[in-house]
Short mmCIF file of C-alpha atoms in Angstrom, two decimals:
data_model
loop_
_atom_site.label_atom_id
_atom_site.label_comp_id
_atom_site.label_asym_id
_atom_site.label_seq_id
_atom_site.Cartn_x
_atom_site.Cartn_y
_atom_site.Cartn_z
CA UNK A 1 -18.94 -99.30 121.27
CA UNK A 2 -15.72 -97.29 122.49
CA UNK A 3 -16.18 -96.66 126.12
CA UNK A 4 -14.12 -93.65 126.44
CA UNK A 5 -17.11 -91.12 126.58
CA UNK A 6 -18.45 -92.57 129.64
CA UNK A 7 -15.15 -92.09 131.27
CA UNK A 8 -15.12 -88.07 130.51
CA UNK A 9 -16.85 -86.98 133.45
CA UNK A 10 -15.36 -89.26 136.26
CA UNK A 11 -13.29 -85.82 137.34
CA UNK A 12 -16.21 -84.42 137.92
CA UNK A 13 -17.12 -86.71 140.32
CA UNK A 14 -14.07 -85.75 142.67
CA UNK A 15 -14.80 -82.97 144.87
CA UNK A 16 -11.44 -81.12 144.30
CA UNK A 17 -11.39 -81.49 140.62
CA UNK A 18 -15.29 -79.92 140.12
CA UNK A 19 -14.39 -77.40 143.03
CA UNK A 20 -11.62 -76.28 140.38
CA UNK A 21 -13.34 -76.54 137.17
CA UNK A 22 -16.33 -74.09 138.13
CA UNK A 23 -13.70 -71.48 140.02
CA UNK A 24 -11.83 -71.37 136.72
CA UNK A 25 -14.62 -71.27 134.14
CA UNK A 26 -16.32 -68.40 136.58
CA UNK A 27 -12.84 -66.70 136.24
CA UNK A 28 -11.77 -67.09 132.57
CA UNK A 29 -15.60 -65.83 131.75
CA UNK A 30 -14.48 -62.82 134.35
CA UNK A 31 -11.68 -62.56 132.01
CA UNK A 32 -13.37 -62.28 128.70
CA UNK A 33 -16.05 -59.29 130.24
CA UNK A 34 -12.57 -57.77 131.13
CA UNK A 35 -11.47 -58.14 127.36
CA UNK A 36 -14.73 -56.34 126.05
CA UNK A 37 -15.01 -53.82 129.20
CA UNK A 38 -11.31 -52.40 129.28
CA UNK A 39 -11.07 -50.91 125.77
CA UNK A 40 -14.61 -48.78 126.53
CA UNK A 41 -13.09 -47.41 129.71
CA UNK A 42 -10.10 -46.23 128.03
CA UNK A 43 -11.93 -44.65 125.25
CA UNK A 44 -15.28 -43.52 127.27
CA UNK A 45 -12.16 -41.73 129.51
CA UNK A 46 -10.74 -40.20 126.20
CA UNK A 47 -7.69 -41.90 125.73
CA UNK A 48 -8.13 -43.00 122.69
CA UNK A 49 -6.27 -46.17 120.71
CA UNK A 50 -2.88 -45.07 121.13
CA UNK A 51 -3.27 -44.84 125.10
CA UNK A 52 -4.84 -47.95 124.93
CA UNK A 53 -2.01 -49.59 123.20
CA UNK A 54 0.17 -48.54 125.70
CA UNK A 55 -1.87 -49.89 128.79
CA UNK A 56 -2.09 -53.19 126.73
CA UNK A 57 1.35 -53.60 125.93
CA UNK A 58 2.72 -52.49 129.63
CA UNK A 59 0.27 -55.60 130.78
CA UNK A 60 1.54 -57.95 127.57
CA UNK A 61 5.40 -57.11 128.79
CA UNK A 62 4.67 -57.73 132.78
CA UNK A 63 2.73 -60.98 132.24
CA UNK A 64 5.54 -62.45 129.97
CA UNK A 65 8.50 -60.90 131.96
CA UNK A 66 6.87 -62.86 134.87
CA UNK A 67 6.37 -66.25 133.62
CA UNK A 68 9.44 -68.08 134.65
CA UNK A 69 8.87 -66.47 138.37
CA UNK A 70 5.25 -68.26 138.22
CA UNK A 71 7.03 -71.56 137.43
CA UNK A 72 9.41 -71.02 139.78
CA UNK A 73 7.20 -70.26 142.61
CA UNK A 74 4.73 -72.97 141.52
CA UNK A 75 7.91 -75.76 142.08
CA UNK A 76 8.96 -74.40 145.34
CA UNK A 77 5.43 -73.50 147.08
CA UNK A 78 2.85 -75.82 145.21
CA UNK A 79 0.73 -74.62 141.64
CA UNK A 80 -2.76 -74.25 144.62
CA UNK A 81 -1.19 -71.48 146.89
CA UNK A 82 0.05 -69.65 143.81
CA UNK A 83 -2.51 -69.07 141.44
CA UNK A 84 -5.12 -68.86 145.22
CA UNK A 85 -2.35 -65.83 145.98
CA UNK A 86 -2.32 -64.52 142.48
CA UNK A 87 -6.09 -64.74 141.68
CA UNK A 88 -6.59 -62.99 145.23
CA UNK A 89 -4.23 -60.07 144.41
CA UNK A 90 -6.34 -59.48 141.16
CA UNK A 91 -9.78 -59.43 142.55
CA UNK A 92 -7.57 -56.47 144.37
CA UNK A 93 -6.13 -54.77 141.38
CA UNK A 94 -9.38 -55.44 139.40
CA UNK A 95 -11.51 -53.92 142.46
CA UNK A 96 -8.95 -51.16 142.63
CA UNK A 97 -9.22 -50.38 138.60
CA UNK A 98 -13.50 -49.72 139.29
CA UNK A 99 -12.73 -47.79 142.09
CA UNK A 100 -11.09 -45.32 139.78
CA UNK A 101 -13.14 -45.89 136.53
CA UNK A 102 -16.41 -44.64 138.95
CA UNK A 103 -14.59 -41.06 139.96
CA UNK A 104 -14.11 -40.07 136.09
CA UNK A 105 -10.85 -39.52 134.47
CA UNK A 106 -8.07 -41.86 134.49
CA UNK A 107 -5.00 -40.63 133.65
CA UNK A 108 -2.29 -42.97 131.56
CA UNK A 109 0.23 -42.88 134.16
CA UNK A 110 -3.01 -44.77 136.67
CA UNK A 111 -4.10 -47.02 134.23
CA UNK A 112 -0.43 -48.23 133.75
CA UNK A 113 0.16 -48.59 137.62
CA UNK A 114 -2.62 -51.16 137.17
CA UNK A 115 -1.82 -52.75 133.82
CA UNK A 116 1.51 -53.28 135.31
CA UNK A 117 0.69 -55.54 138.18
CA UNK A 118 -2.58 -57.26 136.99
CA UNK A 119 0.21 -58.65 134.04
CA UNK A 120 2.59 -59.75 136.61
CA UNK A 121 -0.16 -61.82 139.00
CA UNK A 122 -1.35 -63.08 135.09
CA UNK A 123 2.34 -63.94 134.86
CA UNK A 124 2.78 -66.04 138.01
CA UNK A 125 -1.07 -67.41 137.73
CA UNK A 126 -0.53 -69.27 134.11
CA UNK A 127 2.20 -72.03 134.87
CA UNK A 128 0.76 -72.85 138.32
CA UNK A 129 -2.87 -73.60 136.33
CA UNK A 130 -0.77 -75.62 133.81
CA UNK A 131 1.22 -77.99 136.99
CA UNK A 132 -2.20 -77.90 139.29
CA UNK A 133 -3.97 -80.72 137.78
CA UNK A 134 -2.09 -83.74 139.04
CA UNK A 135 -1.98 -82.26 142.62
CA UNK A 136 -6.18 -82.76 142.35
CA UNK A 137 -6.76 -85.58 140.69
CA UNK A 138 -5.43 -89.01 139.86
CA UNK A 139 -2.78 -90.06 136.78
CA UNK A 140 -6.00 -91.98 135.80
CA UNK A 141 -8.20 -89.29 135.45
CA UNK A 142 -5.56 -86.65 133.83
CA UNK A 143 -6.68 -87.11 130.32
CA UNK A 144 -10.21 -86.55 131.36
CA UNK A 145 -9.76 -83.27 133.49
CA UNK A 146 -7.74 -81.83 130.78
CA UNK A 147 -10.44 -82.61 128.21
CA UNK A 148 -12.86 -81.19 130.49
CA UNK A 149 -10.83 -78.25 130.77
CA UNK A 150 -10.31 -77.55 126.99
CA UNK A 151 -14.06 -77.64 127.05
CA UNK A 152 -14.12 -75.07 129.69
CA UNK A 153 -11.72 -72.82 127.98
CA UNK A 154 -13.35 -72.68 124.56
CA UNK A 155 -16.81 -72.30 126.22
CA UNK A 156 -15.40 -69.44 128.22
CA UNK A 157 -13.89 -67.51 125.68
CA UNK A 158 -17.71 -67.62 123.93
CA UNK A 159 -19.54 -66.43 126.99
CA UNK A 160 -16.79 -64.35 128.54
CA UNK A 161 -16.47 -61.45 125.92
CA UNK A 162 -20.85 -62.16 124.93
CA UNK A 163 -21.83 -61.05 128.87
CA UNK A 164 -19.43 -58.29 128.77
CA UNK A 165 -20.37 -57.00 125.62
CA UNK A 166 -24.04 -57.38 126.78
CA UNK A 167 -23.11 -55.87 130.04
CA UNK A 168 -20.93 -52.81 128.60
CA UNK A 169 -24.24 -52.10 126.63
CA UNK A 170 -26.58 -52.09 129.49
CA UNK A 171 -24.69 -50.83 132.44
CA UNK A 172 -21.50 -48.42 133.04
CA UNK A 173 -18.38 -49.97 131.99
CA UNK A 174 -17.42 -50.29 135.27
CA UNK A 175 -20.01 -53.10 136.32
CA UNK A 176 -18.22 -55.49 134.22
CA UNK A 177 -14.80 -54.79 136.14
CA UNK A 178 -16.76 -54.98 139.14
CA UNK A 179 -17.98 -58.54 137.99
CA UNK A 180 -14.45 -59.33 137.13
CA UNK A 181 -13.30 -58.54 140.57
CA UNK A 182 -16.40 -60.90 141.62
CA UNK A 183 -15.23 -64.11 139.86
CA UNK A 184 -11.23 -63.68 141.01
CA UNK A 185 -12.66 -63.71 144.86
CA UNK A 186 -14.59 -66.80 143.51
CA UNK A 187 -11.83 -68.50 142.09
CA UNK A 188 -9.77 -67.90 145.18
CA UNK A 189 -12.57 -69.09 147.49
CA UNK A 190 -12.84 -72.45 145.20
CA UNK A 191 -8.55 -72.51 145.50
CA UNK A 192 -8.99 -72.51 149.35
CA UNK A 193 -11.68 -74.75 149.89
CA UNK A 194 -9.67 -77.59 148.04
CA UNK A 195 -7.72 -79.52 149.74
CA UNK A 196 -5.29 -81.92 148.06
CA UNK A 197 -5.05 -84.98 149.30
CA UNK A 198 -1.43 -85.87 149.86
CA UNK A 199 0.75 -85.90 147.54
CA UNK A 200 0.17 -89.09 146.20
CA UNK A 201 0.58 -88.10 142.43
CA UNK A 202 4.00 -86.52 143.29
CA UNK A 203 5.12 -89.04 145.03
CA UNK A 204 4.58 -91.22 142.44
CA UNK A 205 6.24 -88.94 139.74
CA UNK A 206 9.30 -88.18 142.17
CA UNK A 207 10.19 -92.02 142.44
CA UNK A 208 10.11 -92.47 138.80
CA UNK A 209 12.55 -89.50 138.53
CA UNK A 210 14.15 -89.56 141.38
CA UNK A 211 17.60 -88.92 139.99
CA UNK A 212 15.91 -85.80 138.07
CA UNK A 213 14.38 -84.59 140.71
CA UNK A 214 17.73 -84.15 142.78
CA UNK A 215 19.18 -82.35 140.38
CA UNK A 216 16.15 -80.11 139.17
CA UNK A 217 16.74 -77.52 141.83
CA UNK A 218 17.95 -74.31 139.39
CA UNK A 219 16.62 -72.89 136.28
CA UNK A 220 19.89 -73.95 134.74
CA UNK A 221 19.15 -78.10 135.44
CA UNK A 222 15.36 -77.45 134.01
CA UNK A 223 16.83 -76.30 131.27
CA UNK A 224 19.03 -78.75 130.58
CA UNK A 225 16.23 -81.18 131.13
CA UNK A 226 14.07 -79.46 128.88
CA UNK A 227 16.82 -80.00 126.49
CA UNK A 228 17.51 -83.35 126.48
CA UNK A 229 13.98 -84.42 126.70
CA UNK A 230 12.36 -85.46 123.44
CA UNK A 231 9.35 -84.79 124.50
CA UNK A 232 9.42 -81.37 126.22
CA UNK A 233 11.70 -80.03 123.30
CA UNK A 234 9.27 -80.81 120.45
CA UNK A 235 6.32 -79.08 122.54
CA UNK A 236 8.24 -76.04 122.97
CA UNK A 237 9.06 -76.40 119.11
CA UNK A 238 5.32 -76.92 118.10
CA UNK A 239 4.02 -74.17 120.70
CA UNK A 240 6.40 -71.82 119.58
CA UNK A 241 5.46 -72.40 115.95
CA UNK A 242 1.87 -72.49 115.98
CA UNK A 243 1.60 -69.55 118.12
CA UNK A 244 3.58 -67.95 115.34
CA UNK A 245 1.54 -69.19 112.70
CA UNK A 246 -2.09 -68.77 114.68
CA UNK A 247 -2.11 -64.94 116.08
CA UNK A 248 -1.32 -63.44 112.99
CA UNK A 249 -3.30 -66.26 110.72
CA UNK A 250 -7.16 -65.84 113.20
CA UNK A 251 -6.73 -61.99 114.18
CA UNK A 252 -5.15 -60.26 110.93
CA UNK A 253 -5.08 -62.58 107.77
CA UNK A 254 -8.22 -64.45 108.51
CA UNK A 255 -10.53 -60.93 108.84
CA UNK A 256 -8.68 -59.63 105.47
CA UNK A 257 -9.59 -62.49 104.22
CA UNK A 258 -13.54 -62.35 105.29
CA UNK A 259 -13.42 -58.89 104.02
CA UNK A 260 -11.48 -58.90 100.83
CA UNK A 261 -11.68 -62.46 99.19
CA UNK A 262 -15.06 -63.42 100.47
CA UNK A 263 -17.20 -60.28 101.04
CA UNK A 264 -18.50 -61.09 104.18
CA UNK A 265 -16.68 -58.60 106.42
CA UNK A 266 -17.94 -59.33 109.93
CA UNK A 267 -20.38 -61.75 109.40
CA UNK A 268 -17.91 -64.41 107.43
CA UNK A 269 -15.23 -63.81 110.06
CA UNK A 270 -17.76 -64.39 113.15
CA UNK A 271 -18.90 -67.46 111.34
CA UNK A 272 -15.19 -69.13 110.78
CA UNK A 273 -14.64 -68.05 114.73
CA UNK A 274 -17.86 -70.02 115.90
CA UNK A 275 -16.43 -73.08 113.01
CA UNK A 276 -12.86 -73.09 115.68
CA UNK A 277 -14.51 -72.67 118.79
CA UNK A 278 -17.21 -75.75 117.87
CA UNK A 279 -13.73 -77.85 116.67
CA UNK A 280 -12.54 -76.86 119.93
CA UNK A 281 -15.24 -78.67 122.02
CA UNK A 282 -15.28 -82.01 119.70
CA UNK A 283 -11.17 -81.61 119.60
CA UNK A 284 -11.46 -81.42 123.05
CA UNK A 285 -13.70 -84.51 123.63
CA UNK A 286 -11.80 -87.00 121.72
CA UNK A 287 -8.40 -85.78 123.04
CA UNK A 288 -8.65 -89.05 125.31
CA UNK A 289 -9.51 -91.28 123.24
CA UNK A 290 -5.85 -90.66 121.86
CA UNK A 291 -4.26 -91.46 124.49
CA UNK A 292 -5.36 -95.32 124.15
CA UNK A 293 -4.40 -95.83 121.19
CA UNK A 294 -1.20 -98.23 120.58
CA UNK A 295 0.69 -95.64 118.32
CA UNK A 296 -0.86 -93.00 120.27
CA UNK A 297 3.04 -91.05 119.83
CA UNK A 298 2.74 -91.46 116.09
CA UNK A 299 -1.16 -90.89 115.74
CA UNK A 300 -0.78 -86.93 117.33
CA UNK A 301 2.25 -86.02 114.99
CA UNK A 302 0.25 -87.03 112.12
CA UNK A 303 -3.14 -85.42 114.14
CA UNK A 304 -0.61 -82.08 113.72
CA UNK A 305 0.89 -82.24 110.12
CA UNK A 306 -3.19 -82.55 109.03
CA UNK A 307 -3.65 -79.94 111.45
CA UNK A 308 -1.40 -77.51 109.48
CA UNK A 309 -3.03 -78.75 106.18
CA UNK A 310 -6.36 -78.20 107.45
CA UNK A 311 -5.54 -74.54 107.79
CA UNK A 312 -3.92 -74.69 104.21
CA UNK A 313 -7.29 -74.91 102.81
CA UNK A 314 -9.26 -72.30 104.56
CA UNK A 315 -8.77 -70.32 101.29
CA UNK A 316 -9.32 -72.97 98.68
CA UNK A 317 -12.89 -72.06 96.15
CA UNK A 318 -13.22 -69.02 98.40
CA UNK A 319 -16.11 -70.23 99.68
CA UNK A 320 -17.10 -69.66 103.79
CA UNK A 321 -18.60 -73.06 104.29
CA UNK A 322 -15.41 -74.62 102.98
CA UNK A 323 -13.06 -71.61 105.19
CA UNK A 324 -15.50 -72.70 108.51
CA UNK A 325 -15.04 -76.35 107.98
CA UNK A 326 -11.48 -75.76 107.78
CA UNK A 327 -11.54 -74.00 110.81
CA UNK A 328 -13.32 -76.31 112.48
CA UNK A 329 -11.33 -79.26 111.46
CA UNK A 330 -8.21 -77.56 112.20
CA UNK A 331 -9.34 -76.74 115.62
CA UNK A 332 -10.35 -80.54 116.30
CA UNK A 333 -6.99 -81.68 115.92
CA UNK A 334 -5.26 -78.86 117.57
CA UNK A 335 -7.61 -79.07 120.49
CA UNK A 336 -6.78 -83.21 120.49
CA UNK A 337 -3.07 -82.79 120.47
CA UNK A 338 -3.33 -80.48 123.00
CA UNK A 339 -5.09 -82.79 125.74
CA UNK A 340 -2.26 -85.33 124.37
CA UNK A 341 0.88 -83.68 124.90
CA UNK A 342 -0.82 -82.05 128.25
CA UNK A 343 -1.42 -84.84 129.50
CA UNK A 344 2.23 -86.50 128.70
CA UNK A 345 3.90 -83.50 129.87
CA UNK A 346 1.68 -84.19 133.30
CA UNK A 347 2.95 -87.74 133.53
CA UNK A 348 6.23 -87.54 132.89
CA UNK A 349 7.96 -83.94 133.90
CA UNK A 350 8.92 -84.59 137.45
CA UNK A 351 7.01 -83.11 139.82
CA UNK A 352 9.43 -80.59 140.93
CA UNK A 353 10.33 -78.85 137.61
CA UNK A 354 6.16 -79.06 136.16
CA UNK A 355 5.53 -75.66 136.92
CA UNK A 356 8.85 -74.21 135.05
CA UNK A 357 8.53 -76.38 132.25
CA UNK A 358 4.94 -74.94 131.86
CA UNK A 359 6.62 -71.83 132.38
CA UNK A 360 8.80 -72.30 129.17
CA UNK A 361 5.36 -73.72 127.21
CA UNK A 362 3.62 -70.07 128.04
CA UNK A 363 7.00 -68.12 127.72
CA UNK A 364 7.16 -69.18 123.74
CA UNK A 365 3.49 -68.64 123.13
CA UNK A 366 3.71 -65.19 124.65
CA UNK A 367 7.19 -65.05 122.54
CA UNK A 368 5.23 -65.59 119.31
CA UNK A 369 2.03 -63.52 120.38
CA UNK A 370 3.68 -60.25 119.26
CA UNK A 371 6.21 -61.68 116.66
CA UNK A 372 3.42 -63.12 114.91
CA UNK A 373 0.74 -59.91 114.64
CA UNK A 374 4.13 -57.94 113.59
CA UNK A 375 5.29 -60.20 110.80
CA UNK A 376 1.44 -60.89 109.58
CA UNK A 377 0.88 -57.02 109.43
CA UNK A 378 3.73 -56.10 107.75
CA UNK A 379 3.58 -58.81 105.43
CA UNK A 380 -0.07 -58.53 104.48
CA UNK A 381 0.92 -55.24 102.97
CA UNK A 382 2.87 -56.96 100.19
CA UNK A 383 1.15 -60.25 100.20
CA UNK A 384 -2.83 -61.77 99.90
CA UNK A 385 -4.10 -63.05 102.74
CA UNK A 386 -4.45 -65.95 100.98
CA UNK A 387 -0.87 -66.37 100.70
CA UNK A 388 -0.71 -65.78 104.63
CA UNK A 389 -3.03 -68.84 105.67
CA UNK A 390 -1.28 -71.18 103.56
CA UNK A 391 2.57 -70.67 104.62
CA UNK A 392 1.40 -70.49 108.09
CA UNK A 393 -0.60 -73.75 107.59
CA UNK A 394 2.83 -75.33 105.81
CA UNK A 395 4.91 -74.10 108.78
CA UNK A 396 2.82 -76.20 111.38
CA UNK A 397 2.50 -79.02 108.98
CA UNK A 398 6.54 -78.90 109.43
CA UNK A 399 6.96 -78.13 112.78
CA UNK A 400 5.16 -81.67 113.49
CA UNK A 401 6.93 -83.48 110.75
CA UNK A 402 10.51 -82.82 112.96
CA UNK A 403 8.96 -84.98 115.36
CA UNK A 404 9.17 -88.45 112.89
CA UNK A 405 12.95 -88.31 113.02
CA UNK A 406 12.88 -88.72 117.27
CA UNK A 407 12.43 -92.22 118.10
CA UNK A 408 11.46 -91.57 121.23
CA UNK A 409 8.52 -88.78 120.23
CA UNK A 410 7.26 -91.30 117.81
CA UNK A 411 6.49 -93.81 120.40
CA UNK A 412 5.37 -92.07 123.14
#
């Protein structure tokens, strides 16, 4: 019997690494009460959709503008003081946004001035929590704690936006923002109470590099890195691609779809969404079991192309069981790759440029976010949804396929 699951929870059994995992699940869940709570202020405060739009898209803008300044920061002052700083300043904002949702109307011009600033701390928080991991626990136990973190993730993103929903119901709006607030000062708390050891894991990834590391001092090097590195080059190319192919696939095609070709409206789409977020968790769980395999290189680019042909059939025999078990197997092997090439990216960016690298990962998902719900809207107009799923499916079968004509990706 494969002794990988026993080896899952051995980050859990380092102080540091459990300290992290329960700040950040507390926080993400924050996060999805946020989701659920902020569109009921703006409308319980009569500002309707196309106020709401704005607020969202001034947040959307800041957090992306401020990306390659959280990867920045993370190289020069460490990913832990970062995201403790930026998780600190948004129990603040947060805090600050109750404050005015309890003394009644909010105008647009308020509700921007906090939009604006939460995105920018989101901005600077996201590389650092990419580059933290091997400053708390060992190269050993990186495909664990990244597993384990997938897991927290897709179980947040469940219980995050239930609680709020359950809370916006119950209470005033502004007791989920208040709770929000709650688990930021949490997460920073966690933040300061680790303390990595020293930095053994950098060390370690500085002497292999060493050469690199000397010359990854400007954006302009890390580029040039990111460039010539097999590896980092096809993750942009796959992130950039299935972001493009995902937002606009799960949050406009995929509810057409319910609705129109299956008859299920709400229901059917609820159903595929639990069918990803269950793939998620098993994805998740066997991610490190990939990384001992011989071919392990080989194994995730074809884990991808079925990826992208798993999503192909989400539409074949309209049928929802067959949709949800596409879904979920698609999931799987997303949520597998992704421990993979975190993990590689972990071990083998130096040190010094992790955080902008990460930077550039986040940069061309929040690239696509917006491309991708454009294209899929105005498309859908012309097209079935069916047609949708499946060219978006193709495109990430053939974003992975590039990666069989690099040598080096192959046999990573």
């Amino acid at each position: 019997m494969s002794v990988w699951p026993q080896r899952l929870p051995a980050p859990l059994r380092e102080r540091r690494f459990a300290l992290y995992l329960i700040g950040q699940l507390l926080s993400q869940i924050g996060d999805g009460i946020y989701l659920v709570t902020l569109p009921f202020v703006m409308l319980n405060q009569g500002g309707g959709p196309a106020n709401l739009g704005v607020v969202l898209a001034c947040y959307g803008g800041a957090r992306l503008a401020f990306l390659p300044v959280g990867g920045a920061l993370a190289d020069r002052l460490g990913a832990r003081p970062v995201m403790l700083a930026a998780d600190a300043l948004r129990a603040v904002v947060v805090l600050g946004f109750a404050a005015l949702a309890a003394h009644g109307h909010i105008p647009l011009w308020a509700m921007i001035a906090v939009a604006v600033p939460f995105g920018i701390l989101g901005g600077i928080f996201m590389p650092a929590s990419f580059a933290v991991l091997p400053q708390i626990v060992g190269p050993e136990s990186l495909a664990a704690g990244n597993s384990l973190i997938q897991i927290m993730q897709s179980t947040s993103r469940i219980a995050g936006p239930a609680l709020g929903g359950m809370l916006v119901a119950s209470f005033r709006s502004g007791v989920g923002l208040l709770i929000d607030a709650i688990t930021f000062l949490v997460s920073s708390l966690t933040l300061m109470a680790i303390r990595p050891s020293s930095p053994a894991v950098e060390t370690a990834v500085e002497t292999k590099h060493a050469n690199d590391s000397d010359r990854l001092r400007t954006w302009r090097s890390v580029l040039r890195y990111a460039a010539g590195s097999p590896l980092v080059r096809m993750t942009l190319l796959t992130t950039l691609v299935f972001n493009l192919a995902a937002v606009g696939l799960i949050e406009i095609a995929l509810p057409i779809f319910a609705q129109d070709s299956l008859g299920r409206g709400a229901f059917g789409f609820g159903v595929m969404m639990t069918g990803l977020g269950a793939g998620s968790v098993i994805g998740a769980l066997l991610g490190p079991a990939l990384l001992r395999l011989r071919r392990r290189g080989m194994v995730a680019l074809c884990l991808g192309v079925a990826e992208g042909l798993a999503l192909t059939g989400i539409p074949v025999g309209s049928s929802l069981v067959m949709a949800t078990a596409a879904m979920f197997t698609a999931a799987s092997l997303q949520a597998t790759v992704n421990v993979f090439y975190m993990t590689m990216l972990q071990r083998t960016v130096p040190a010094r440029a992790l955080g902008r690298v990460m930077s550039l990962l986040a940069t061309c998902a929040g690239l696509a976010y917006p491309a991708s719900a454009l294209l899929a809207g105005a498309v859908l107009g012309t097209v079935d949804p069916e047609v949708v799923i499946i060219v978006a499916g193709l495109g990430v079968s053939a974003a992975f396929s590039v990666g069989f004509f690099s040598r080096p990706y192959r046999n990573l």
